[in-house]
mmCIF file of C-alpha atoms in Angstrom:
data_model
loop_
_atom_site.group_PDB
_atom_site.id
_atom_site.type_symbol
_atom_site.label_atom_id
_atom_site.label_comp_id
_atom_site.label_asym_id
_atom_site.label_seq_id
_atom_site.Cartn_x
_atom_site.Cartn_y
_atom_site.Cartn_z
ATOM 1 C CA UNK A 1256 7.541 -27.238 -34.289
ATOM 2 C CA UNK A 1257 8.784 -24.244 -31.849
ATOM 3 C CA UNK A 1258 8.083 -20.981 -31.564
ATOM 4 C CA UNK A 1259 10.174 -17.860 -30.869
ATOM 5 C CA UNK A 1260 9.300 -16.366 -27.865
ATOM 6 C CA UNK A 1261 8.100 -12.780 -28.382
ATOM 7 C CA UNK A 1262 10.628 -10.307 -27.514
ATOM 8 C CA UNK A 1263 11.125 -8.157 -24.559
ATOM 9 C CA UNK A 1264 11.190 -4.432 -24.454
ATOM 10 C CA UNK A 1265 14.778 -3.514 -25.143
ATOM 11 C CA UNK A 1266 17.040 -2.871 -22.082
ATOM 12 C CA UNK A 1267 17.724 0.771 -20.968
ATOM 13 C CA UNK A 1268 21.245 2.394 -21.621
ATOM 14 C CA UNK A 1269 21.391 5.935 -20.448
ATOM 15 C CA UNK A 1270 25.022 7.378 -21.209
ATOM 16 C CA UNK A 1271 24.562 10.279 -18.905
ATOM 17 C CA UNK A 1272 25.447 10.217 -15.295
ATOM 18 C CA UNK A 1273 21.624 10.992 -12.953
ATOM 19 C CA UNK A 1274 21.420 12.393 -9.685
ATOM 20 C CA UNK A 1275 18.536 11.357 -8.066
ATOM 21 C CA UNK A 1276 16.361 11.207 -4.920
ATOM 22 C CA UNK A 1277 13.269 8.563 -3.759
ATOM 23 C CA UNK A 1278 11.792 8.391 -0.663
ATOM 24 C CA UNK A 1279 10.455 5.251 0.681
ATOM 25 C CA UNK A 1280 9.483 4.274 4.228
ATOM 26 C CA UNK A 1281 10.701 4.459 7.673
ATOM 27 C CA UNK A 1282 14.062 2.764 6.506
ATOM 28 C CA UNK A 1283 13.391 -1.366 7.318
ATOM 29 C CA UNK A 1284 10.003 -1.790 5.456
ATOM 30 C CA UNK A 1285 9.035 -3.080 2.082
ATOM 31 C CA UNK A 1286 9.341 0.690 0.489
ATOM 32 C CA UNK A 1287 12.653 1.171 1.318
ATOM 33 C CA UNK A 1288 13.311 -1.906 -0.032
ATOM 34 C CA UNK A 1289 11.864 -1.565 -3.488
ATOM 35 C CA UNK A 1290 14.281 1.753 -3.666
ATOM 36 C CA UNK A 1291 16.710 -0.243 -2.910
ATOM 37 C CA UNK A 1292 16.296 -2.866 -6.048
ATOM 38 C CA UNK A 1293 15.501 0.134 -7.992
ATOM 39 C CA UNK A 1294 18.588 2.174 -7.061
ATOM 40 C CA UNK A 1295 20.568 -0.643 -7.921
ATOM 41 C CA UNK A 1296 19.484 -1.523 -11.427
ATOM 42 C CA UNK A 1297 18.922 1.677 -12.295
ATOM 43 C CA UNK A 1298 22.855 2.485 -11.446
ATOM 44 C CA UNK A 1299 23.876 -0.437 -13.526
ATOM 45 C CA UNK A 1300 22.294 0.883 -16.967
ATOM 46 C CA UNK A 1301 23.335 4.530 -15.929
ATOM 47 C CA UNK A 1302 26.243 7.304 -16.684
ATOM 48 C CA UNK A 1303 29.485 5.940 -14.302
ATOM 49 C CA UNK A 1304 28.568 9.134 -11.700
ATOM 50 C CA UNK A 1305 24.894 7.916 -11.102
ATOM 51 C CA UNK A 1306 24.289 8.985 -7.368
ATOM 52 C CA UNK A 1307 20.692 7.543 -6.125
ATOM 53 C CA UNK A 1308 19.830 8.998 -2.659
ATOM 54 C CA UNK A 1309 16.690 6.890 -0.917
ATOM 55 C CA UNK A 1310 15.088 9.430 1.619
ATOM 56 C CA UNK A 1311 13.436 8.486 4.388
ATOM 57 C CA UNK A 1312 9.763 8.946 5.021
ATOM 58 C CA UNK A 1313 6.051 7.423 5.769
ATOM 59 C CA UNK A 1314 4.783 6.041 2.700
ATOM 60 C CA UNK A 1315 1.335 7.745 3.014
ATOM 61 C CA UNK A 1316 0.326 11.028 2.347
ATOM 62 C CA UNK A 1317 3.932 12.509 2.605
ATOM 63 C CA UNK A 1318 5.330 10.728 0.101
ATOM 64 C CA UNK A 1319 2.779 11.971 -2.237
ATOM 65 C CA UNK A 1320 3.230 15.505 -1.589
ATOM 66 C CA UNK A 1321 6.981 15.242 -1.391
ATOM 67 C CA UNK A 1322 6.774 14.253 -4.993
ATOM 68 C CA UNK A 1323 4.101 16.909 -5.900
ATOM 69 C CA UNK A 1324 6.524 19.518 -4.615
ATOM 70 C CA UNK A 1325 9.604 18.241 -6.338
ATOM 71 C CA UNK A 1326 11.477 17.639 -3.225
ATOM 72 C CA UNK A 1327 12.049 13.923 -4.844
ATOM 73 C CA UNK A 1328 12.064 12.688 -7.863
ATOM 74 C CA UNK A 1329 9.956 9.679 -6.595
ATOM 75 C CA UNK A 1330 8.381 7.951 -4.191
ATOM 76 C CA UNK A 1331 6.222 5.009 -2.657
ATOM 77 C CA UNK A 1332 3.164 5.387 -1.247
ATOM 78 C CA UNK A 1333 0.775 2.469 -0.221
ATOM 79 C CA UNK A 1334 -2.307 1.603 -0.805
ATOM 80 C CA UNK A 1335 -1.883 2.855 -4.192
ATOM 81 C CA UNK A 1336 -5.502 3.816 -5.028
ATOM 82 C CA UNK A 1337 -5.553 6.510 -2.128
ATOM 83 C CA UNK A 1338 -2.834 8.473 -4.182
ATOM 84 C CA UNK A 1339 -6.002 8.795 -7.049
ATOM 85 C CA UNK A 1340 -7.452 11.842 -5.155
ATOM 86 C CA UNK A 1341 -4.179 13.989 -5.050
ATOM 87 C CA UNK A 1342 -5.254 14.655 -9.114
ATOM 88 C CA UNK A 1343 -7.699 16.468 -8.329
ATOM 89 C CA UNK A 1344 -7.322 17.891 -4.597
ATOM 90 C CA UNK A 1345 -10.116 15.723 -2.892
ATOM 91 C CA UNK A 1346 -10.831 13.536 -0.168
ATOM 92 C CA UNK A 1347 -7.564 13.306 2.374
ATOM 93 C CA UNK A 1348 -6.162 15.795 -0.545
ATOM 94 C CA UNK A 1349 -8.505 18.426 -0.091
ATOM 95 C CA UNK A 1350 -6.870 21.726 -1.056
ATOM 96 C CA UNK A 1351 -3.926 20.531 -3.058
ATOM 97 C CA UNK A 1352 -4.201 19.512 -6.205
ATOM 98 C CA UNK A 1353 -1.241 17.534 -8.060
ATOM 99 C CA UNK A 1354 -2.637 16.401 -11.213
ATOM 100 C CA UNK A 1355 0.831 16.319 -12.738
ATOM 101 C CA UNK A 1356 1.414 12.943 -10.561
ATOM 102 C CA UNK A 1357 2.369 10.093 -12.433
ATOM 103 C CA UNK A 1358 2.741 6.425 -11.793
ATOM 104 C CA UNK A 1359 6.084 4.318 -12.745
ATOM 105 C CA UNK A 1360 4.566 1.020 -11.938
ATOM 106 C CA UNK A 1361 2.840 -0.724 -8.938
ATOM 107 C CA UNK A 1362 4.172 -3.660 -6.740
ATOM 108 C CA UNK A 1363 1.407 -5.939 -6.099
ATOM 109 C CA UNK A 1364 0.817 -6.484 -2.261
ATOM 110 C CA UNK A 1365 -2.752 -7.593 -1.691
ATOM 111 C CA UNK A 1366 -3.559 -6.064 1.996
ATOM 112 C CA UNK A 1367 -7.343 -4.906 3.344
ATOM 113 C CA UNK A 1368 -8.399 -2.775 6.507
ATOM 114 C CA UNK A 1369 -9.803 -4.646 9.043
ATOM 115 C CA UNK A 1370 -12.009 -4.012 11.816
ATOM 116 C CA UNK A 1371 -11.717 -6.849 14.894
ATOM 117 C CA UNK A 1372 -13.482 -7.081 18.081
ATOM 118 C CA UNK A 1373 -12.798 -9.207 21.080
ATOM 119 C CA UNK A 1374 -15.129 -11.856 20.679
ATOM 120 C CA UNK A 1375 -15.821 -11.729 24.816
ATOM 121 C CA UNK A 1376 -18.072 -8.548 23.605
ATOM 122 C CA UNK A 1377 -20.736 -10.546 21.835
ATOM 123 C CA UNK A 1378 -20.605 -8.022 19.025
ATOM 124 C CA UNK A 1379 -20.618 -9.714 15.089
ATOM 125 C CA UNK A 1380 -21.903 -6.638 13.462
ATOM 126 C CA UNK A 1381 -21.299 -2.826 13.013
ATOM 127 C CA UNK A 1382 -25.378 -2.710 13.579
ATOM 128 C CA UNK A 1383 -25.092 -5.199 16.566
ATOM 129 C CA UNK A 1384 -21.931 -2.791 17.586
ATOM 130 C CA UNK A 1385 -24.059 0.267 17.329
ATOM 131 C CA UNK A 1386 -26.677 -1.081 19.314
ATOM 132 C CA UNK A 1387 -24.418 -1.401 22.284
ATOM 133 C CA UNK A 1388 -22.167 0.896 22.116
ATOM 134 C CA UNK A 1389 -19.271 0.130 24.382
ATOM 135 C CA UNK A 1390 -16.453 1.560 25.608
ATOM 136 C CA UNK A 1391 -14.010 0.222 23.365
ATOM 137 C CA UNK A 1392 -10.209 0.337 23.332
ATOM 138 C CA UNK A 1393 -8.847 0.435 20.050
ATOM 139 C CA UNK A 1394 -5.618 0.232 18.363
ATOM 140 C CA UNK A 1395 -5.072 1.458 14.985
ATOM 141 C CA UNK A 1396 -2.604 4.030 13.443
ATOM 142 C CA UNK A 1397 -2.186 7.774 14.280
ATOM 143 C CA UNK A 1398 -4.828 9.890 12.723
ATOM 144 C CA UNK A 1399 -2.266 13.022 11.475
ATOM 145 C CA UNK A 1400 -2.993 13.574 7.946
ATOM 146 C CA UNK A 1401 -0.509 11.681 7.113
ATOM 147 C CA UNK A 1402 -0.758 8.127 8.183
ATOM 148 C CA UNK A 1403 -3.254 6.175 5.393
ATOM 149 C CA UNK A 1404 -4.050 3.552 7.986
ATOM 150 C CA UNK A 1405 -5.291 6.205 10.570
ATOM 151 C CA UNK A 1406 -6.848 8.465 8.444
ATOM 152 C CA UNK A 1407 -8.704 5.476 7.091
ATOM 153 C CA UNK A 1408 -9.606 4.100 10.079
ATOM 154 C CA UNK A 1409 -11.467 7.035 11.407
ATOM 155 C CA UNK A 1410 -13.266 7.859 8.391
ATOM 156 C CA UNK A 1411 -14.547 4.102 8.258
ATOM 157 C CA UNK A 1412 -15.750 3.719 12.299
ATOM 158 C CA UNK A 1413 -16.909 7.749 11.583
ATOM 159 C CA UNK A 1414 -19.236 6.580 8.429
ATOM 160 C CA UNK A 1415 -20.021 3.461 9.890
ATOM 161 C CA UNK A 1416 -21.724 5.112 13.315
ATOM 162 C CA UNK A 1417 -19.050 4.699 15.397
ATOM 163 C CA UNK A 1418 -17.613 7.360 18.141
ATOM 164 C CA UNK A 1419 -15.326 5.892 20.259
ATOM 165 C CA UNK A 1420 -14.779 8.794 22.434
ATOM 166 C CA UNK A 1421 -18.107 9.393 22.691
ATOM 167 C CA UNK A 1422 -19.228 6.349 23.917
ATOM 168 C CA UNK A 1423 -16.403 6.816 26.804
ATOM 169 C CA UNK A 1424 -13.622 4.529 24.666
ATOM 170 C CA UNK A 1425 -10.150 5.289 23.844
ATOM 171 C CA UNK A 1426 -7.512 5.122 20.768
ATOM 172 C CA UNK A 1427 -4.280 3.837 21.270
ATOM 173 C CA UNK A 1428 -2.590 5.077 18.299
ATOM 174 C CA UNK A 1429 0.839 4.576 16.840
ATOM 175 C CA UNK A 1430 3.301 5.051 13.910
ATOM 176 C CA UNK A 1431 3.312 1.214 12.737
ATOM 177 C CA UNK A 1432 1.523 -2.004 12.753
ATOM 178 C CA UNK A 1433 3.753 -3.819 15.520
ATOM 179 C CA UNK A 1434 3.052 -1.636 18.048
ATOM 180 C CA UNK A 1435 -0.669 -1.978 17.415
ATOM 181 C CA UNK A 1436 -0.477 -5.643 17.779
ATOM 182 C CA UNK A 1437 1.504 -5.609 20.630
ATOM 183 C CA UNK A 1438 -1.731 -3.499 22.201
ATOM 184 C CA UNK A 1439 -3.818 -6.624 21.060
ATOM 185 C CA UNK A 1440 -1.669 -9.444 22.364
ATOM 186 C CA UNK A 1441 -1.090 -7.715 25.417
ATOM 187 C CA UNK A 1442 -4.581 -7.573 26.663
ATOM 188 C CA UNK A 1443 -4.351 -3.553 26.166
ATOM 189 C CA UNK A 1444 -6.731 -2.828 23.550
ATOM 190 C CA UNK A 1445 -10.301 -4.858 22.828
ATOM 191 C CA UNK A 1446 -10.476 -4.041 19.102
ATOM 192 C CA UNK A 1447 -8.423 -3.569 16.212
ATOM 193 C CA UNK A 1448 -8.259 -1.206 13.209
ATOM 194 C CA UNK A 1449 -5.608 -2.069 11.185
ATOM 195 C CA UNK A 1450 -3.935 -3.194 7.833
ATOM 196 C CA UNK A 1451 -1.024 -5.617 7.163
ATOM 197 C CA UNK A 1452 -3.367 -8.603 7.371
ATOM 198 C CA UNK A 1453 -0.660 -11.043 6.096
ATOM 199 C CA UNK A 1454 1.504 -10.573 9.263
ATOM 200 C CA UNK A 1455 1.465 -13.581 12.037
ATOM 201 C CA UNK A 1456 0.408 -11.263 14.917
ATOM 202 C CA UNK A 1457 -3.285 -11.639 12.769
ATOM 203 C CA UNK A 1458 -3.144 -15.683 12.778
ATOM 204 C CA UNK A 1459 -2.139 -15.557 16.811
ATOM 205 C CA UNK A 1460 -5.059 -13.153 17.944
ATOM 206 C CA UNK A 1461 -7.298 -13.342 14.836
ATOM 207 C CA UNK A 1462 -9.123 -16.856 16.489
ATOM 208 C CA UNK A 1463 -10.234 -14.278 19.234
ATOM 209 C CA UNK A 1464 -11.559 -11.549 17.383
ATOM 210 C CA UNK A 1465 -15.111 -11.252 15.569
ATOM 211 C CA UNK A 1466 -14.142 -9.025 11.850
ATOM 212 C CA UNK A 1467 -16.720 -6.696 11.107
ATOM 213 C CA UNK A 1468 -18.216 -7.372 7.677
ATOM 214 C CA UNK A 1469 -18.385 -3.306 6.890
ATOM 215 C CA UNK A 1470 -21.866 -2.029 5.606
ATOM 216 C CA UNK A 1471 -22.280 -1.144 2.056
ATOM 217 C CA UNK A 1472 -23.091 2.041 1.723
ATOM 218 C CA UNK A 1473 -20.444 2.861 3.824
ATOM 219 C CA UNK A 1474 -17.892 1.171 0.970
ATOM 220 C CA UNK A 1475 -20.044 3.061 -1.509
ATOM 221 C CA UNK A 1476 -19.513 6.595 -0.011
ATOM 222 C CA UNK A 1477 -15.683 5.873 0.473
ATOM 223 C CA UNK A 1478 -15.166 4.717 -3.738
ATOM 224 C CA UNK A 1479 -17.735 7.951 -4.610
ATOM 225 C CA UNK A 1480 -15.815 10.202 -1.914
ATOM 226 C CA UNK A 1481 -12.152 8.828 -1.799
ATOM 227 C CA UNK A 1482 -11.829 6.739 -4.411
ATOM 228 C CA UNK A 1483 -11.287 4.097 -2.088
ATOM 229 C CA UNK A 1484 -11.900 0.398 -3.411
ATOM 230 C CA UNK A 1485 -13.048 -2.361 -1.824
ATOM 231 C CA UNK A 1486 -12.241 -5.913 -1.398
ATOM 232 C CA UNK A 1487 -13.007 -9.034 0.800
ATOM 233 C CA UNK A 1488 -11.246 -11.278 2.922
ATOM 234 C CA UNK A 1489 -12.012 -15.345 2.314
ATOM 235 C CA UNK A 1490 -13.379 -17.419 4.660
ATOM 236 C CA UNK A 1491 -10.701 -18.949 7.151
ATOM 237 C CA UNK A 1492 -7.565 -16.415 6.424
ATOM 238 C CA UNK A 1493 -8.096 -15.605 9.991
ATOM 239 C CA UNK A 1494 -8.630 -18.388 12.175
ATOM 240 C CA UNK A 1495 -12.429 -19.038 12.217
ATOM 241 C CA UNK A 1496 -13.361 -16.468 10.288
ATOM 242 C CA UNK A 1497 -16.126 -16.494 7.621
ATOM 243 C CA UNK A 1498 -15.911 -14.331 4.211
ATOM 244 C CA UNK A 1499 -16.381 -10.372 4.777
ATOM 245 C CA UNK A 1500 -16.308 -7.877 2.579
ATOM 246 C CA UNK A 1501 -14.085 -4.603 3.846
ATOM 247 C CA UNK A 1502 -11.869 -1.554 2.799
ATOM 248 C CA UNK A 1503 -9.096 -2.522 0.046
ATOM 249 C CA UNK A 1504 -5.287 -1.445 1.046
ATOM 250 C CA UNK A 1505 -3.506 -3.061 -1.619
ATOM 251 C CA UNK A 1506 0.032 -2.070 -3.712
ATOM 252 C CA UNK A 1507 2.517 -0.092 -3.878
ATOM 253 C CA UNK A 1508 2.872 2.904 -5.956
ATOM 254 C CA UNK A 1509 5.606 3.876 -7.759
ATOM 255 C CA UNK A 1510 5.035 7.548 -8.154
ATOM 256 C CA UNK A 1511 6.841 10.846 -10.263
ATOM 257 C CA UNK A 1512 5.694 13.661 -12.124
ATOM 258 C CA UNK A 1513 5.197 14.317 -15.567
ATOM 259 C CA UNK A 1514 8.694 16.521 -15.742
ATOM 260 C CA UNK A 1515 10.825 13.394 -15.095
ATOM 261 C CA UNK A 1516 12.749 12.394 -18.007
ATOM 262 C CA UNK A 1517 11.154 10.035 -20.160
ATOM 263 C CA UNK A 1518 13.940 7.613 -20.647
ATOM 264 C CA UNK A 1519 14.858 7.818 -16.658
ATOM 265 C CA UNK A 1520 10.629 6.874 -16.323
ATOM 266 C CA UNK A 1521 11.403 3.962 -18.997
ATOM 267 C CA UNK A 1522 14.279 2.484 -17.292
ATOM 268 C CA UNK A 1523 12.691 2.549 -13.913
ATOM 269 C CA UNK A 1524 9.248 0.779 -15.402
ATOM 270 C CA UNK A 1525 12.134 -1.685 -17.016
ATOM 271 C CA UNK A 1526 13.720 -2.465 -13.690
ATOM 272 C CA UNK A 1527 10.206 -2.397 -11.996
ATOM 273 C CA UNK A 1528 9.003 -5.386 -14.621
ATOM 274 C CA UNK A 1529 12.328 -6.778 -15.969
ATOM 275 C CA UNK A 1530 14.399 -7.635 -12.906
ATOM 276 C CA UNK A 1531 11.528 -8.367 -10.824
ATOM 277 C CA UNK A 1532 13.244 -11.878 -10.057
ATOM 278 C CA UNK A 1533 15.556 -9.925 -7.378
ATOM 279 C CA UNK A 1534 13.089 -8.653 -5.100
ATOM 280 C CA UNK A 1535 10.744 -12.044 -5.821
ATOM 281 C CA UNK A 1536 13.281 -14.216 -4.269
ATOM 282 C CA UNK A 1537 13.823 -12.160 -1.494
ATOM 283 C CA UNK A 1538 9.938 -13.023 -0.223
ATOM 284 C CA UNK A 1539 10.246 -16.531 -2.269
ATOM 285 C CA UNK A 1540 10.125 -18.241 1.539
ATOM 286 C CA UNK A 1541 6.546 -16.926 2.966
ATOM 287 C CA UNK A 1542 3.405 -18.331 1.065
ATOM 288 C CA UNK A 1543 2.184 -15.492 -1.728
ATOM 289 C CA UNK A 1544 -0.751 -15.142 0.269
ATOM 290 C CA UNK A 1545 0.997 -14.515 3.460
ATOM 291 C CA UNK A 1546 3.701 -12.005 1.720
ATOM 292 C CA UNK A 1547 4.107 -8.917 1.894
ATOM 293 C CA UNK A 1548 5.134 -8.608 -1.499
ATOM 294 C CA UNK A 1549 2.651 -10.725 -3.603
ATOM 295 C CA UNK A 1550 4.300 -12.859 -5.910
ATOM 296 C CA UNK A 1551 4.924 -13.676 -8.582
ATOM 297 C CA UNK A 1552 4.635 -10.394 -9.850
ATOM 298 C CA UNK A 1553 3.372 -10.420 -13.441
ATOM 299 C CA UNK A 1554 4.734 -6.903 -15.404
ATOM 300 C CA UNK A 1555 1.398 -6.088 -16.723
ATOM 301 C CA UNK A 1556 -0.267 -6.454 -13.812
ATOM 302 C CA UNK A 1557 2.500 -3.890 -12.999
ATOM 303 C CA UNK A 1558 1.369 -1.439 -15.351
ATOM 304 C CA UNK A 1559 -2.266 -0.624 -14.400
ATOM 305 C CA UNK A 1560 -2.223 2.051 -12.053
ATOM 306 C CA UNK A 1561 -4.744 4.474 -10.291
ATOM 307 C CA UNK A 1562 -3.238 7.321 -11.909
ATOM 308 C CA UNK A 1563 -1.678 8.061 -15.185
ATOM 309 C CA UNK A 1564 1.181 6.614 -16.450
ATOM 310 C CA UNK A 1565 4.043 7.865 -16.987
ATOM 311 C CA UNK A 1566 4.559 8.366 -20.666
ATOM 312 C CA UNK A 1567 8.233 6.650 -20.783
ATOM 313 C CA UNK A 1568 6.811 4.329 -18.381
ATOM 314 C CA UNK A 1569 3.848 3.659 -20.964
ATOM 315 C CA UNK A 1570 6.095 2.834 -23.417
ATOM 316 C CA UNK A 1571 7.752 -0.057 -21.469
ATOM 317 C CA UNK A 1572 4.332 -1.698 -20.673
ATOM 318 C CA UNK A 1573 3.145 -1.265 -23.819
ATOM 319 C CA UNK A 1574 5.698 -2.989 -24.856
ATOM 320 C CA UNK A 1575 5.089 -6.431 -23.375
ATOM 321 C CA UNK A 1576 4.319 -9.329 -25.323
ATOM 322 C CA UNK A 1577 0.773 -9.968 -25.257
ATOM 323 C CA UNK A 1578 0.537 -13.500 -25.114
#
């Protein structure tokens, strides 16, 4: 006996001809990139005069705001949960509410925060780390406003009883990941703050680096505060390393506001869950759990977001077979 397999929600077909503008990353990341599928798909099942501009940006706080102000139609922002407080105006959004924010879909990327110390400092613990307070160098992001991975990582050493500067240490901040990690291989900097955990500059320095297990009441005040998960880290992703529990920095959001068109949301949730096979097999030759797209991305995994979705975005995920 065989079954008919349930049926998939119907393909968009928009007869009208869109102009429209996302913003991703710097221009070479994974953002950009999911624009680009996007752009693409979406042109196909568009009016013949479709124009899709993909703006360049951060991916943190900026692309938030550029879609709470209109100046794009959408954007990616990573991790997705720190987009939740921009509803309201708290935490890093404190001020400016955009509670007409909606979400399109998320890309599954499963990241975490980190916090690594040279293992030459005897230091295994943020207690043991308090206790001695050293002079530490440490590499992480620019703290700006902006940048998620900064921002983040001085409100974690902050709540965790950590001052750097006043224990006579030093950042060494920057933009992106690589140039952190190139402080860490170099010999520059003696700990690490940082995100990205599935790139190989982790595997080549990660055997000499003790990860701090963070405290917590420290993860409890960032959820209650932030809305900030958590998440852990198994034993032996990093060479040597036991289990540790730290801050989550996983997905990317798919964002928009409530005015976009609700067949335009639909046939972007569509392409987001739909055609996911074209940006899958462009990350098909890294391990999932060394990707930084995690695959194989499942659509209704796709549709549970920190913020609301979209209501022609709802209607594609709602859509999905069940079984």
């Amino acid at each position: 006996m065989t079954t008919t397999p349930a049926p998939r929600p119907p393909e968009p077909a928009i007869a009208r001809s869109l102009t429209l503008h996302l913003r991703g990353d710097w221009g070479m990341a994974n953002l950009h990139r999911v624009c680009g599928w996007i752009s693409q798909e979406l042109t196909d099942r568009c009016g013949p005069h479709t124009k899709i501009a993909v703006w360049n940006g951060r991916g943190f706080t900026d692309a938030v705001r550029a879609v709470g102000h209109g100046e794009v139609h959408v954007a990616l922002t990573t991790p997705a949960a720190f987009a939740a407080a921009a509803l309201d105006g708290r935490g890093i959004h404190h001020g400016e509410a955009f509670p007409e924010l909606r979400a399109l879909g998320v890309v599954p990327q499963r990241d975490r925060l980190v916090v690594g110390v040279r293992r030459a400092l005897g230091i295994t613990s943020f207690a043991e780390l308090r206790a001695a307070k050293p002079a530490l160098t440490v590499a992480t992001s620019v703290n700006d406003g902006v940048n998620h991975v900064g921002l983040a990582a001085h409100e974690l050493l902050e709540r965790s009883g950590v001052d750097v500067r006043g224990w006579g240490g030093t950042f060494l901040e920057d933009e992106r990941p690589f140039e952190s990690f190139d402080h860490v291989l170099a010999g520059r900097a003696d700990t690490v703050v940082h995100e990205a955990v599935m790139l190989p500059h982790w595997q080549e320095f990660g055997g000499d680096m003790h990860f701090l297990e963070v405290e917590q009441d420290v993860l409890d005040g960032l959820r209650a505060d932030h809305a900030w998960p958590s998440a852990v880290i198994e034993e032996g992703y990093f060479p040597g390393c036991p289990r540790f529990q730290t801050l989550d920095f996983s997905d990317f959001l798919v964002l928009t506001r409530s005015d976009l068109p609700e067949d335009v949301a639909y046939a972007i949730a569509w392409v987001l869950g739909e055609t996911r096979d074209l940006l899958e097999r462009q990350y098909r030759h890294i391990p999932p759990e060394r990707s930084p797209v995690t695959y194989p991305l499942d659509p209704v995994a796709m549709g549970r977001a920190p913020i609301p979705l979209h209501p022609g975005a709802a209607r594609y995920y709602d859509a999905l077979p069940t079984d």
